[in-house]
Amino acid sequence: MRAPRVVDQIRHEHKNMGRVLAELRDRVTSTTPDALTARHLDLLYRMLFYIRVFPNKMHHPKEEDYLFPALLKRAPALKAEVAALRQQHMEGDRALEELEASYKSLQDNPALETLLAFQAQVSSYVDAEFAHMRHEEDVILPAALEALTEADWQAIERAFITNRDPLFSDEVELGFEVLARTLSAD
């Protein structure tokens, strides 16, 4: 069986999420309190909003509801791996909430102390997300390719096909244009 299209889609979604995460880290770590203009803060907000809207509300739930259960059905030995990934999704949600609160603090008080705290949180969050995606691509997707049936893949594909990335689709959604221009300029 050839690799299902949805595997390429998951990898592509990871690549795009990685672009936003890398840009977030680069922008945050290279800034100073003096550079925190309203425009710069707005761009950081848009990156956090993208993470909230796409990975956390669309991508992860599809993994949780379709990919992981199918994999557990066919490869129960991966129970601990899948449980760890689910835990990482929950931790990522909590970390994003904390990151959003830290952003709000930075917005209210763009001082060195709040910037340093935000930089540390962003770095930690981005590192964890990249490690998570790498684990899915290096361990989970190969195991799924080995274990899942054509019918399993069809159900997963039907779920993922409805994912419309507001930033990287053919038509960028309203509110994401500035971020799209920023990413395409880099």
PDB file of C-alpha atoms in Angstrom:
ATOM      1  CA  MET A   1       0.000   0.000   0.000  1.00  0.00           C
ATOM      2  CA  ARG A   2       1.343   3.410  -0.936  1.00  0.00           C
ATOM      3  CA  ALA A   3       1.465   6.078   1.746  1.00  0.00           C
ATOM      4  CA  PRO A   4      -1.943   7.716   2.122  1.00  0.00           C
ATOM      5  CA  ARG A   5      -2.261  11.380   1.141  1.00  0.00           C
ATOM      6  CA  VAL A   6      -3.225  12.261   4.692  1.00  0.00           C
ATOM      7  CA  VAL A   7       0.296  11.383   5.881  1.00  0.00           C
ATOM      8  CA  ASP A   8       1.662  14.028   3.526  1.00  0.00           C
ATOM      9  CA  GLN A   9      -1.017  16.421   4.756  1.00  0.00           C
ATOM     10  CA  ILE A  10      -0.059  15.852   8.410  1.00  0.00           C
ATOM     11  CA  ARG A  11       3.608  16.407   7.577  1.00  0.00           C
ATOM     12  CA  HIS A  12       2.713  19.520   5.588  1.00  0.00           C
ATOM     13  CA  GLU A  13       0.643  20.872   8.481  1.00  0.00           C
ATOM     14  CA  HIS A  14       3.576  20.218  10.820  1.00  0.00           C
ATOM     15  CA  LYS A  15       5.893  22.072   8.434  1.00  0.00           C
ATOM     16  CA  ASN A  16       3.589  25.087   8.320  1.00  0.00           C
ATOM     17  CA  MET A  17       3.060  25.098  12.077  1.00  0.00           C
ATOM     18  CA  GLY A  18       6.832  24.902  12.417  1.00  0.00           C
ATOM     19  CA  ARG A  19       7.227  27.975  10.229  1.00  0.00           C
ATOM     20  CA  VAL A  20       5.017  29.989  12.571  1.00  0.00           C
ATOM     21  CA  LEU A  21       6.707  28.605  15.685  1.00  0.00           C
ATOM     22  CA  ALA A  22      10.187  29.388  14.329  1.00  0.00           C
ATOM     23  CA  GLU A  23       9.115  32.889  13.329  1.00  0.00           C
ATOM     24  CA  LEU A  24       7.609  33.457  16.775  1.00  0.00           C
ATOM     25  CA  ARG A  25      10.808  32.366  18.477  1.00  0.00           C
ATOM     26  CA  ASP A  26      13.005  34.404  16.110  1.00  0.00           C
ATOM     27  CA  ARG A  27      10.927  37.548  16.526  1.00  0.00           C
ATOM     28  CA  VAL A  28      10.729  37.248  20.301  1.00  0.00           C
ATOM     29  CA  THR A  29      14.360  36.347  20.970  1.00  0.00           C
ATOM     30  CA  SER A  30      15.698  39.078  18.701  1.00  0.00           C
ATOM     31  CA  THR A  31      13.672  41.916  20.186  1.00  0.00           C
ATOM     32  CA  THR A  32      14.285  44.438  22.912  1.00  0.00           C
ATOM     33  CA  PRO A  33      11.800  46.391  25.011  1.00  0.00           C
ATOM     34  CA  ASP A  34      12.388  49.431  22.768  1.00  0.00           C
ATOM     35  CA  ALA A  35      11.412  47.406  19.688  1.00  0.00           C
ATOM     36  CA  LEU A  36       8.049  46.364  21.134  1.00  0.00           C
ATOM     37  CA  THR A  37       5.965  48.655  18.999  1.00  0.00           C
ATOM     38  CA  ALA A  38       2.240  48.160  18.584  1.00  0.00           C
ATOM     39  CA  ARG A  39       2.953  46.635  15.152  1.00  0.00           C
ATOM     40  CA  HIS A  40       5.470  44.170  16.576  1.00  0.00           C
ATOM     41  CA  LEU A  41       3.137  43.181  19.409  1.00  0.00           C
ATOM     42  CA  ASP A  42       0.277  42.761  16.942  1.00  0.00           C
ATOM     43  CA  LEU A  43       2.383  40.367  14.853  1.00  0.00           C
ATOM     44  CA  LEU A  44       3.226  38.303  17.955  1.00  0.00           C
ATOM     45  CA  TYR A  45      -0.472  38.207  18.828  1.00  0.00           C
ATOM     46  CA  ARG A  46      -1.341  36.976  15.340  1.00  0.00           C
ATOM     47  CA  MET A  47       1.182  34.148  15.674  1.00  0.00           C
ATOM     48  CA  LEU A  48      -0.275  33.087  19.020  1.00  0.00           C
ATOM     49  CA  PHE A  49      -3.769  33.342  17.569  1.00  0.00           C
ATOM     50  CA  TYR A  50      -2.786  31.108  14.643  1.00  0.00           C
ATOM     51  CA  ILE A  51      -1.471  28.496  17.093  1.00  0.00           C
ATOM     52  CA  ARG A  52      -4.723  28.673  19.036  1.00  0.00           C
ATOM     53  CA  VAL A  53      -6.900  28.434  15.901  1.00  0.00           C
ATOM     54  CA  PHE A  54      -5.147  25.854  13.754  1.00  0.00           C
ATOM     55  CA  PRO A  55      -2.890  23.440  15.648  1.00  0.00           C
ATOM     56  CA  ASN A  56      -4.857  23.462  18.894  1.00  0.00           C
ATOM     57  CA  LYS A  57      -8.409  23.616  17.527  1.00  0.00           C
ATOM     58  CA  MET A  58      -8.102  21.675  14.251  1.00  0.00           C
ATOM     59  CA  HIS A  59      -4.933  19.607  13.910  1.00  0.00           C
ATOM     60  CA  HIS A  60      -4.548  18.094  17.379  1.00  0.00           C
ATOM     61  CA  PRO A  61      -8.236  17.155  17.781  1.00  0.00           C
ATOM     62  CA  LYS A  62      -8.100  15.198  14.500  1.00  0.00           C
ATOM     63  CA  GLU A  63      -5.057  13.292  15.739  1.00  0.00           C
ATOM     64  CA  GLU A  64      -6.829  12.634  19.039  1.00  0.00           C
ATOM     65  CA  ASP A  65     -10.144  11.562  17.521  1.00  0.00           C
ATOM     66  CA  TYR A  66      -9.035   9.652  14.425  1.00  0.00           C
ATOM     67  CA  LEU A  67      -5.326   8.841  14.094  1.00  0.00           C
ATOM     68  CA  PHE A  68      -4.593   7.801  17.670  1.00  0.00           C
ATOM     69  CA  PRO A  69      -7.655   5.535  18.169  1.00  0.00           C
ATOM     70  CA  ALA A  70      -7.045   3.774  14.849  1.00  0.00           C
ATOM     71  CA  LEU A  71      -3.411   3.250  15.763  1.00  0.00           C
ATOM     72  CA  LEU A  72      -4.276   1.894  19.200  1.00  0.00           C
ATOM     73  CA  LYS A  73      -6.759  -0.509  17.653  1.00  0.00           C
ATOM     74  CA  ARG A  74      -4.124  -1.944  15.285  1.00  0.00           C
ATOM     75  CA  ALA A  75      -0.987  -1.494  17.401  1.00  0.00           C
ATOM     76  CA  PRO A  76      -1.936  -1.645  21.097  1.00  0.00           C
ATOM     77  CA  ALA A  77       1.748  -1.859  22.037  1.00  0.00           C
ATOM     78  CA  LEU A  78       1.900   1.880  21.290  1.00  0.00           C
ATOM     79  CA  LYS A  79      -0.477   2.697  24.138  1.00  0.00           C
ATOM     80  CA  ALA A  80       2.227   4.463  26.180  1.00  0.00           C
ATOM     81  CA  GLU A  81       3.452   6.429  23.130  1.00  0.00           C
ATOM     82  CA  VAL A  82      -0.064   7.621  22.314  1.00  0.00           C
ATOM     83  CA  ALA A  83      -0.788   8.445  25.954  1.00  0.00           C
ATOM     84  CA  ALA A  84       2.380  10.551  26.053  1.00  0.00           C
ATOM     85  CA  LEU A  85       1.343  12.426  22.910  1.00  0.00           C
ATOM     86  CA  ARG A  86      -2.122  13.075  24.314  1.00  0.00           C
ATOM     87  CA  GLN A  87      -0.511  14.371  27.505  1.00  0.00           C
ATOM     88  CA  GLN A  88       1.716  16.636  25.408  1.00  0.00           C
ATOM     89  CA  HIS A  89      -1.371  18.021  23.653  1.00  0.00           C
ATOM     90  CA  MET A  90      -2.910  18.900  27.037  1.00  0.00           C
ATOM     91  CA  GLU A  91       0.371  20.368  28.286  1.00  0.00           C
ATOM     92  CA  GLY A  92       0.676  22.346  25.065  1.00  0.00           C
ATOM     93  CA  ASP A  93      -2.813  23.792  25.587  1.00  0.00           C
ATOM     94  CA  ARG A  94      -1.905  24.846  29.120  1.00  0.00           C
ATOM     95  CA  ALA A  95       1.449  26.231  27.994  1.00  0.00           C
ATOM     96  CA  LEU A  96      -0.277  28.245  25.270  1.00  0.00           C
ATOM     97  CA  GLU A  97      -2.685  29.706  27.828  1.00  0.00           C
ATOM     98  CA  GLU A  98       0.295  30.701  29.963  1.00  0.00           C
ATOM     99  CA  LEU A  99       2.043  32.117  26.911  1.00  0.00           C
ATOM    100  CA  GLU A 100      -1.027  34.189  26.053  1.00  0.00           C
ATOM    101  CA  ALA A 101      -1.158  35.506  29.624  1.00  0.00           C
ATOM    102  CA  SER A 102       2.544  36.325  29.449  1.00  0.00           C
ATOM    103  CA  TYR A 103       1.959  38.114  26.151  1.00  0.00           C
ATOM    104  CA  LYS A 104      -0.777  40.179  27.793  1.00  0.00           C
ATOM    105  CA  SER A 105       1.651  41.093  30.584  1.00  0.00           C
ATOM    106  CA  LEU A 106       4.226  42.104  27.992  1.00  0.00           C
ATOM    107  CA  GLN A 107       1.643  44.165  26.143  1.00  0.00           C
ATOM    108  CA  ASP A 108       0.664  45.932  29.382  1.00  0.00           C
ATOM    109  CA  ASN A 109       4.250  46.349  30.575  1.00  0.00           C
ATOM    110  CA  PRO A 110       6.864  46.152  27.788  1.00  0.00           C
ATOM    111  CA  ALA A 111       9.781  46.197  30.219  1.00  0.00           C
ATOM    112  CA  LEU A 112      12.911  44.057  30.121  1.00  0.00           C
ATOM    113  CA  GLU A 113      11.705  41.796  32.939  1.00  0.00           C
ATOM    114  CA  THR A 114       8.408  40.904  31.230  1.00  0.00           C
ATOM    115  CA  LEU A 115      10.154  40.507  27.879  1.00  0.00           C
ATOM    116  CA  LEU A 116      12.710  38.106  29.353  1.00  0.00           C
ATOM    117  CA  ALA A 117       9.939  36.044  30.943  1.00  0.00           C
ATOM    118  CA  PHE A 118       8.040  35.943  27.648  1.00  0.00           C
ATOM    119  CA  GLN A 119      11.198  34.996  25.730  1.00  0.00           C
ATOM    120  CA  ALA A 120      11.844  32.087  28.089  1.00  0.00           C
ATOM    121  CA  GLN A 121       8.259  30.856  27.784  1.00  0.00           C
ATOM    122  CA  VAL A 122       8.281  31.121  23.998  1.00  0.00           C
ATOM    123  CA  SER A 123      11.568  29.242  23.763  1.00  0.00           C
ATOM    124  CA  SER A 124      10.325  26.459  26.017  1.00  0.00           C
ATOM    125  CA  TYR A 125       6.982  26.228  24.209  1.00  0.00           C
ATOM    126  CA  VAL A 126       8.541  26.141  20.740  1.00  0.00           C
ATOM    127  CA  ASP A 127      11.110  23.515  21.765  1.00  0.00           C
ATOM    128  CA  ALA A 128       8.351  21.300  23.177  1.00  0.00           C
ATOM    129  CA  GLU A 129       6.178  21.671  20.067  1.00  0.00           C
ATOM    130  CA  PHE A 130       9.048  20.841  17.714  1.00  0.00           C
ATOM    131  CA  ALA A 131       9.960  17.780  19.792  1.00  0.00           C
ATOM    132  CA  HIS A 132       6.306  16.715  19.762  1.00  0.00           C
ATOM    133  CA  MET A 133       5.981  17.010  15.980  1.00  0.00           C
ATOM    134  CA  ARG A 134       9.314  15.220  15.453  1.00  0.00           C
ATOM    135  CA  HIS A 135       8.127  12.334  17.634  1.00  0.00           C
ATOM    136  CA  GLU A 136       4.891  12.057  15.697  1.00  0.00           C
ATOM    137  CA  GLU A 137       6.756  12.018  12.392  1.00  0.00           C
ATOM    138  CA  ASP A 138       9.597   9.730  13.480  1.00  0.00           C
ATOM    139  CA  VAL A 139       7.614   7.221  15.563  1.00  0.00           C
ATOM    140  CA  ILE A 140       3.845   7.509  15.187  1.00  0.00           C
ATOM    141  CA  LEU A 141       3.458   8.028  11.443  1.00  0.00           C
ATOM    142  CA  PRO A 142       5.842   5.165  10.524  1.00  0.00           C
ATOM    143  CA  ALA A 143       4.023   2.882  12.977  1.00  0.00           C
ATOM    144  CA  ALA A 144       0.695   3.957  11.512  1.00  0.00           C
ATOM    145  CA  LEU A 145       1.924   3.292   7.973  1.00  0.00           C
ATOM    146  CA  GLU A 146       2.868  -0.188   9.045  1.00  0.00           C
ATOM    147  CA  ALA A 147      -0.237  -1.015  11.071  1.00  0.00           C
ATOM    148  CA  LEU A 148      -3.263   0.781   9.649  1.00  0.00           C
ATOM    149  CA  THR A 149      -5.514  -0.570   6.939  1.00  0.00           C
ATOM    150  CA  GLU A 150      -6.821   1.200   3.855  1.00  0.00           C
ATOM    151  CA  ALA A 151     -10.185   1.634   5.613  1.00  0.00           C
ATOM    152  CA  ASP A 152      -8.465   3.169   8.659  1.00  0.00           C
ATOM    153  CA  TRP A 153      -6.645   5.650   6.427  1.00  0.00           C
ATOM    154  CA  GLN A 154      -9.816   6.572   4.573  1.00  0.00           C
ATOM    155  CA  ALA A 155     -11.550   7.514   7.833  1.00  0.00           C
ATOM    156  CA  ILE A 156      -8.536   9.539   8.967  1.00  0.00           C
ATOM    157  CA  GLU A 157      -8.309  11.250   5.604  1.00  0.00           C
ATOM    158  CA  ARG A 158     -12.009  12.180   5.658  1.00  0.00           C
ATOM    159  CA  ALA A 159     -11.431  13.885   9.003  1.00  0.00           C
ATOM    160  CA  PHE A 160      -8.255  15.726   8.035  1.00  0.00           C
ATOM    161  CA  ILE A 161      -9.516  16.790   4.610  1.00  0.00           C
ATOM    162  CA  THR A 162     -11.772  19.336   6.330  1.00  0.00           C
ATOM    163  CA  ASN A 163      -8.763  21.055   7.905  1.00  0.00           C
ATOM    164  CA  ARG A 164      -8.467  24.462   6.334  1.00  0.00           C
ATOM    165  CA  ASP A 165      -5.363  26.228   7.458  1.00  0.00           C
ATOM    166  CA  PRO A 166      -6.334  29.911   7.786  1.00  0.00           C
ATOM    167  CA  LEU A 167      -2.782  31.014   7.021  1.00  0.00           C
ATOM    168  CA  PHE A 168      -1.410  28.546   4.486  1.00  0.00           C
ATOM    169  CA  SER A 169      -4.472  27.696   2.383  1.00  0.00           C
ATOM    170  CA  ASP A 170      -4.869  28.927  -1.183  1.00  0.00           C
ATOM    171  CA  GLU A 171      -6.883  31.819   0.174  1.00  0.00           C
ATOM    172  CA  VAL A 172      -5.606  33.356   3.416  1.00  0.00           C
ATOM    173  CA  GLU A 173      -8.420  34.034   5.867  1.00  0.00           C
ATOM    174  CA  LEU A 174      -9.280  37.487   7.087  1.00  0.00           C
ATOM    175  CA  GLY A 175      -7.035  38.481   9.980  1.00  0.00           C
ATOM    176  CA  PHE A 176      -4.087  36.386   8.830  1.00  0.00           C
ATOM    177  CA  GLU A 177      -2.962  38.513   5.863  1.00  0.00           C
ATOM    178  CA  VAL A 178      -0.299  40.448   7.797  1.00  0.00           C
ATOM    179  CA  LEU A 179       1.193  37.234   9.149  1.00  0.00           C
ATOM    180  CA  ALA A 180       1.105  35.641   5.674  1.00  0.00           C
ATOM    181  CA  ARG A 181       2.964  38.634   4.180  1.00  0.00           C
ATOM    182  CA  THR A 182       5.516  38.487   7.006  1.00  0.00           C
ATOM    183  CA  LEU A 183       6.186  34.798   6.474  1.00  0.00           C
ATOM    184  CA  SER A 184       6.395  35.127   2.709  1.00  0.00           C
ATOM    185  CA  ALA A 185       8.876  38.024   3.057  1.00  0.00           C
ATOM    186  CA  ASP A 186      11.315  35.882   5.048  1.00  0.00           C
TER     187      ASP A 186
END
